[in-house]
Coordinates of C-alpha atoms in Angstrom, one line a residue:
M1 CA -36.9 5.6 14.4
N2 CA -37.1 1.8 14.8
K3 CA -40.7 0.9 15.7
H4 CA -39.7 -2.4 17.2
C5 CA -37.3 -1.2 20.0
D6 CA -37.2 -3.1 23.2
F7 CA -38.8 -1.3 26.1
G8 CA -36.0 0.8 27.8
L9 CA -36.7 0.6 31.5
N10 CA -35.7 3.6 33.6
E11 CA -32.6 2.9 35.6
H12 CA -30.9 4.3 38.7
K13 CA -27.4 3.4 37.8
P14 CA -24.8 4.6 35.2
Y15 CA -25.0 3.4 31.6
I16 CA -22.9 0.2 31.0
K17 CA -22.2 -0.4 27.4
H18 CA -22.6 -4.0 26.2
T19 CA -20.0 -5.5 23.9
S20 CA -20.8 -7.3 20.6
H21 CA -20.6 -10.5 22.6
G22 CA -23.2 -9.4 25.0
H23 CA -20.8 -8.7 27.8
S24 CA -20.7 -5.6 29.9
H25 CA -18.2 -4.0 32.2
D26 CA -18.4 -1.4 35.0
H27 CA -15.1 0.3 35.6
R28 CA -15.7 1.0 39.3
S29 CA -14.5 -2.2 40.7
T30 CA -11.3 -2.0 38.7
D31 CA -10.8 1.7 39.6
K32 CA -11.2 0.8 43.3
R33 CA -8.4 -1.8 43.2
L34 CA -6.1 0.5 41.2
L35 CA -6.6 3.4 43.7
K36 CA -5.7 1.2 46.6
I37 CA -2.4 0.1 45.0
T38 CA -1.6 3.7 44.0
L39 CA -2.4 5.0 47.5
L40 CA -0.1 2.6 49.2
I41 CA 2.8 3.4 46.8
T42 CA 2.2 7.1 47.1
F43 CA 2.0 7.1 50.9
I44 CA 5.3 5.2 51.3
T45 CA 7.0 7.6 48.9
M46 CA 5.6 10.6 50.7
I47 CA 7.2 9.4 54.0
A48 CA 10.5 8.8 52.3
E49 CA 10.5 12.4 50.9
F50 CA 9.7 13.9 54.2
V51 CA 12.6 12.1 55.9
A52 CA 15.1 12.8 53.1
G53 CA 14.0 16.4 52.9
Y54 CA 14.7 16.9 56.6
M55 CA 18.0 15.1 56.4
S56 CA 19.2 17.0 53.3
N57 CA 17.8 20.4 54.5
S58 CA 15.9 20.5 51.2
L59 CA 12.9 22.8 51.4
A60 CA 11.9 21.8 47.9
L61 CA 11.9 18.1 48.7
I62 CA 9.8 18.7 51.8
S63 CA 7.5 20.8 49.7
D64 CA 7.2 18.0 47.2
A65 CA 6.4 15.6 50.1
I66 CA 3.6 18.0 51.2
H67 CA 2.4 18.1 47.6
M68 CA 2.4 14.3 47.6
F69 CA 0.4 14.4 50.8
T70 CA -2.3 16.3 48.9
H71 CA -2.1 13.5 46.3
S72 CA -2.6 10.9 49.0
F73 CA -5.6 12.9 50.2
A74 CA -7.0 13.0 46.7
L75 CA -6.6 9.3 46.3
I76 CA -8.4 8.6 49.7
V77 CA -11.3 10.9 48.7
S78 CA -11.6 9.2 45.3
L79 CA -11.5 5.7 46.9
V80 CA -14.1 6.6 49.5
A81 CA -16.3 8.1 46.7
I82 CA -16.2 4.9 44.7
I83 CA -17.0 2.8 47.7
L84 CA -19.9 5.0 48.6
A85 CA -21.3 5.0 45.1
S86 CA -21.5 1.2 45.1
K87 CA -23.4 1.0 48.4
S88 CA -27.2 0.7 48.7
A89 CA -28.9 4.0 49.7
P90 CA -32.1 4.7 51.7
L91 CA -35.2 5.5 49.9
E92 CA -34.8 9.3 50.4
K93 CA -31.5 9.2 48.4
T94 CA -33.4 8.4 45.2
F95 CA -30.2 8.3 43.1
G96 CA -28.0 6.6 45.6
Y97 CA -24.5 7.9 46.4
Y98 CA -23.4 8.4 42.9
R99 CA -22.9 12.1 43.3
A100 CA -20.2 11.3 45.8
E101 CA -17.9 10.8 42.8
V102 CA -18.6 14.3 41.5
L103 CA -18.0 15.8 45.0
A104 CA -14.7 13.9 45.1
A105 CA -13.6 15.4 41.8
F106 CA -14.5 18.9 43.0
I107 CA -12.6 18.5 46.2
N108 CA -9.6 17.1 44.3
G109 CA -9.7 20.1 42.0
I110 CA -9.6 22.4 44.9
T111 CA -6.6 20.6 46.5
I112 CA -4.8 20.8 43.1
I113 CA -5.3 24.6 43.2
L114 CA -3.9 24.6 46.7
S115 CA -0.9 22.5 45.5
I116 CA -0.3 25.1 42.8
L117 CA -0.2 27.9 45.4
W118 CA 2.3 25.9 47.4
I119 CA 4.5 25.4 44.4
V120 CA 4.6 29.1 43.7
Y121 CA 5.2 29.9 47.4
E122 CA 8.0 27.4 47.7
A123 CA 9.7 28.7 44.6
I124 CA 9.7 32.3 45.9
E125 CA 10.8 31.2 49.3
R126 CA 13.8 29.4 47.9
F127 CA 14.8 32.4 45.9
L128 CA 14.5 34.8 48.8
N129 CA 16.1 32.5 51.3
P130 CA 18.7 30.2 49.6
S131 CA 20.5 27.7 51.8
S132 CA 22.9 24.8 51.3
I133 CA 21.5 21.4 50.8
D134 CA 22.8 17.8 50.3
I135 CA 22.4 17.7 46.5
S136 CA 23.3 14.0 46.2
L137 CA 20.6 12.8 48.7
A138 CA 18.0 15.3 47.4
I139 CA 18.5 14.3 43.7
S140 CA 18.4 10.6 44.5
V141 CA 15.1 10.8 46.4
A142 CA 13.6 13.2 43.8
I143 CA 14.5 10.6 41.1
I144 CA 12.9 7.9 43.1
G145 CA 9.8 10.1 43.5
L146 CA 9.7 10.7 39.8
V147 CA 9.9 6.9 39.1
V148 CA 7.1 6.3 41.6
N149 CA 4.9 8.9 39.9
I150 CA 5.4 7.3 36.5
I151 CA 4.5 3.9 37.9
T152 CA 1.4 5.2 39.6
G153 CA 0.4 7.0 36.4
V154 CA 0.7 3.8 34.4
I155 CA -1.4 2.0 37.1
L156 CA -4.2 4.7 37.0
M157 CA -4.2 4.7 33.2
Q158 CA -5.5 1.1 33.4
G159 CA -8.7 2.4 34.9
D160 CA -11.6 4.3 33.4
R161 CA -10.0 7.3 31.7
E162 CA -13.3 9.1 31.2
N163 CA -14.1 9.1 34.9
N164 CA -13.7 12.6 36.3
N165 CA -13.0 11.2 39.8
L166 CA -10.2 9.0 38.6
K167 CA -9.0 11.7 36.2
S168 CA -8.6 14.1 39.1
A169 CA -6.4 11.6 40.9
F170 CA -4.4 11.2 37.7
V171 CA -3.9 14.9 37.5
H172 CA -2.5 14.9 41.1
M173 CA 0.0 12.2 40.0
L174 CA 0.9 14.3 37.0
S175 CA 1.5 17.4 39.2
D176 CA 3.7 15.4 41.4
A177 CA 5.7 14.1 38.5
L178 CA 6.2 17.5 37.0
S179 CA 7.3 18.8 40.5
S180 CA 9.9 16.0 40.7
V181 CA 11.2 16.9 37.2
A182 CA 11.4 20.6 38.1
I183 CA 13.2 19.8 41.3
I184 CA 15.7 17.5 39.7
I185 CA 16.5 20.0 36.9
G186 CA 16.7 22.8 39.4
Y187 CA 19.1 20.9 41.7
I188 CA 21.4 20.1 38.7
V189 CA 21.4 23.7 37.4
I190 CA 21.9 25.2 40.9
Y191 CA 24.8 22.7 41.6
Y192 CA 26.7 24.1 38.6
T193 CA 25.6 27.7 38.4
N194 CA 24.0 28.8 41.7
W195 CA 21.3 30.4 39.7
Y196 CA 18.5 30.1 42.2
F197 CA 16.0 32.1 40.0
I198 CA 15.7 29.0 37.8
D199 CA 13.6 27.4 40.5
I200 CA 11.0 30.1 40.2
F201 CA 10.8 29.7 36.4
L202 CA 10.4 25.9 36.7
A203 CA 7.9 26.2 39.5
L204 CA 5.7 28.7 37.6
L205 CA 5.9 26.5 34.5
V206 CA 4.7 23.5 36.5
A207 CA 2.0 25.5 38.1
F208 CA 0.7 26.7 34.7
V209 CA 0.5 23.1 33.3
I210 CA -1.3 21.8 36.4
A211 CA -3.7 24.8 36.5
K212 CA -5.0 24.0 33.1
W213 CA -6.0 20.4 34.2
A214 CA -7.3 21.6 37.5
I215 CA -9.6 24.2 35.8
D216 CA -11.0 21.5 33.5
I217 CA -11.8 19.2 36.4
L218 CA -13.4 22.0 38.4
K219 CA -15.4 23.2 35.5
S220 CA -16.7 19.7 34.8
S221 CA -17.6 18.9 38.4
I222 CA -19.2 22.3 38.9
N223 CA -21.4 21.9 35.8
T224 CA -22.6 18.6 37.2
L225 CA -23.3 20.0 40.6
M226 CA -25.1 22.9 39.0
E227 CA -27.1 20.4 37.0
T228 CA -26.0 21.9 33.7
S229 CA -27.1 19.8 30.7
P230 CA -24.2 17.6 29.6
I231 CA -25.8 17.3 26.1
E232 CA -26.9 20.2 23.8
I233 CA -30.6 20.6 24.1
K234 CA -30.8 21.3 20.4
T235 CA -29.2 18.0 19.6
I236 CA -31.7 16.0 21.7
K237 CA -34.6 17.9 20.2
E238 CA -33.5 17.2 16.6
F239 CA -32.9 13.6 17.4
V240 CA -36.3 12.9 19.0
Q241 CA -38.2 14.8 16.3
R242 CA -36.7 12.6 13.6
D243 CA -39.7 10.4 14.4
R244 CA -42.5 11.6 12.2
R245 CA -45.0 10.9 15.0
V246 CA -43.4 13.5 17.3
I247 CA -44.5 17.1 16.5
D248 CA -42.5 18.9 19.2
L249 CA -40.3 18.4 22.2
H250 CA -40.3 21.1 24.8
D251 CA -39.8 21.9 28.5
I252 CA -36.6 19.9 28.3
H253 CA -34.5 19.3 31.4
I254 CA -31.3 17.1 31.2
W255 CA -28.8 16.7 34.1
E256 CA -26.0 14.4 35.1
I257 CA -25.9 12.4 38.3
T258 CA -22.4 11.0 37.7
Q259 CA -20.4 9.8 34.7
D260 CA -22.6 7.9 32.2
M261 CA -25.8 8.6 34.2
Y262 CA -28.0 11.2 32.7
N263 CA -31.6 12.0 33.5
M264 CA -34.2 13.7 31.4
T265 CA -37.7 15.2 31.7
A266 CA -39.7 16.7 28.8
H267 CA -43.0 17.2 27.2
V268 CA -43.6 15.2 24.0
K269 CA -46.2 16.5 21.6
I270 CA -47.5 13.8 19.2
E271 CA -50.1 13.6 16.4
K272 CA -53.6 12.7 17.7
S273 CA -53.7 10.0 15.1
S274 CA -50.6 8.4 16.8
L275 CA -52.2 7.9 20.2
D276 CA -52.5 4.1 19.6
E277 CA -48.8 4.0 19.1
Y278 CA -48.1 5.8 22.4
E279 CA -46.3 2.8 24.1
D280 CA -44.2 2.2 21.0
I281 CA -43.1 5.8 20.9
L282 CA -42.2 5.7 24.6
S283 CA -40.2 2.5 24.4
C284 CA -38.3 3.8 21.3
L285 CA -37.5 7.1 23.1
N286 CA -36.2 5.3 26.2
Q287 CA -34.1 2.8 24.4
E288 CA -32.5 5.0 21.8
L289 CA -31.8 7.9 24.2
K290 CA -30.1 5.4 26.5
E291 CA -28.0 3.8 23.8
K292 CA -27.0 7.0 22.0
F293 CA -26.8 9.6 24.8
K294 CA -26.5 7.5 28.0
I295 CA -29.8 9.0 29.3
V296 CA -30.8 6.1 31.7
H297 CA -33.8 7.7 33.4
T298 CA -36.6 9.6 31.6
T299 CA -39.9 11.1 32.6
F300 CA -42.0 12.2 29.6
Q301 CA -45.4 13.9 29.6
F302 CA -47.2 13.3 26.3
E303 CA -49.4 15.9 24.7
W304 CA -51.4 15.9 21.4

């Protein structure tokens, strides 16, 4: 390890990587602006689908509007979470409101699962109780919905792609887009063949694709809430013990507050002959763990 590291102060905020020009960028302000734009577009489209679904007697279109409502809810939760995370917290909340972002991702994952159940239910309902619909109006609005989903997807991709909170909102958009595609294809096929069972096949295909993303988001957010280590303990131990002055690293605890904000506590055993280098060892550990693993807050107990 470099013996001349700058002292890495413990921080209560996510790790922000500095560029080669010395600049840094926190995605949260950008994400907040993008979520506001996406929410407005989505809400207007949702109202249009509700009205068109009622006028055309299209249960599928009304279903997609309800699905888009869950998307709007997800965007609202994500936006509120980002706003809360940027606010100052009382002393008792020692890590601020950053966990609100993780809670938002978890809630979004649950609503995605509920959306999947609705897709399956709606497909079965249409198969058991087919009825005539205004195909022209339904297809037109479904196409508009698909275009809107593509636009909102492009907007969200401009944000932080590694943020679970924003990722969950993107998955909601993806599920809406896939629903629109399934509905459009289903309408076209039904118009020419009256094969209503195709709706069920398309709905289940959409549900399967969305479920994979939803499970990933739920797994990630649950791991964070359960304070599972986001980094392999063995990797951290091997990295720290590269320093010849460190004999052992044990009683290791690593957990994630939110994206790019990891905490760590551990016991560090050093050679007695290295006691004079205690401050240098500590500063190197703080700085290098922060830069390489995004561990921004550490508490080490030294032994010899």
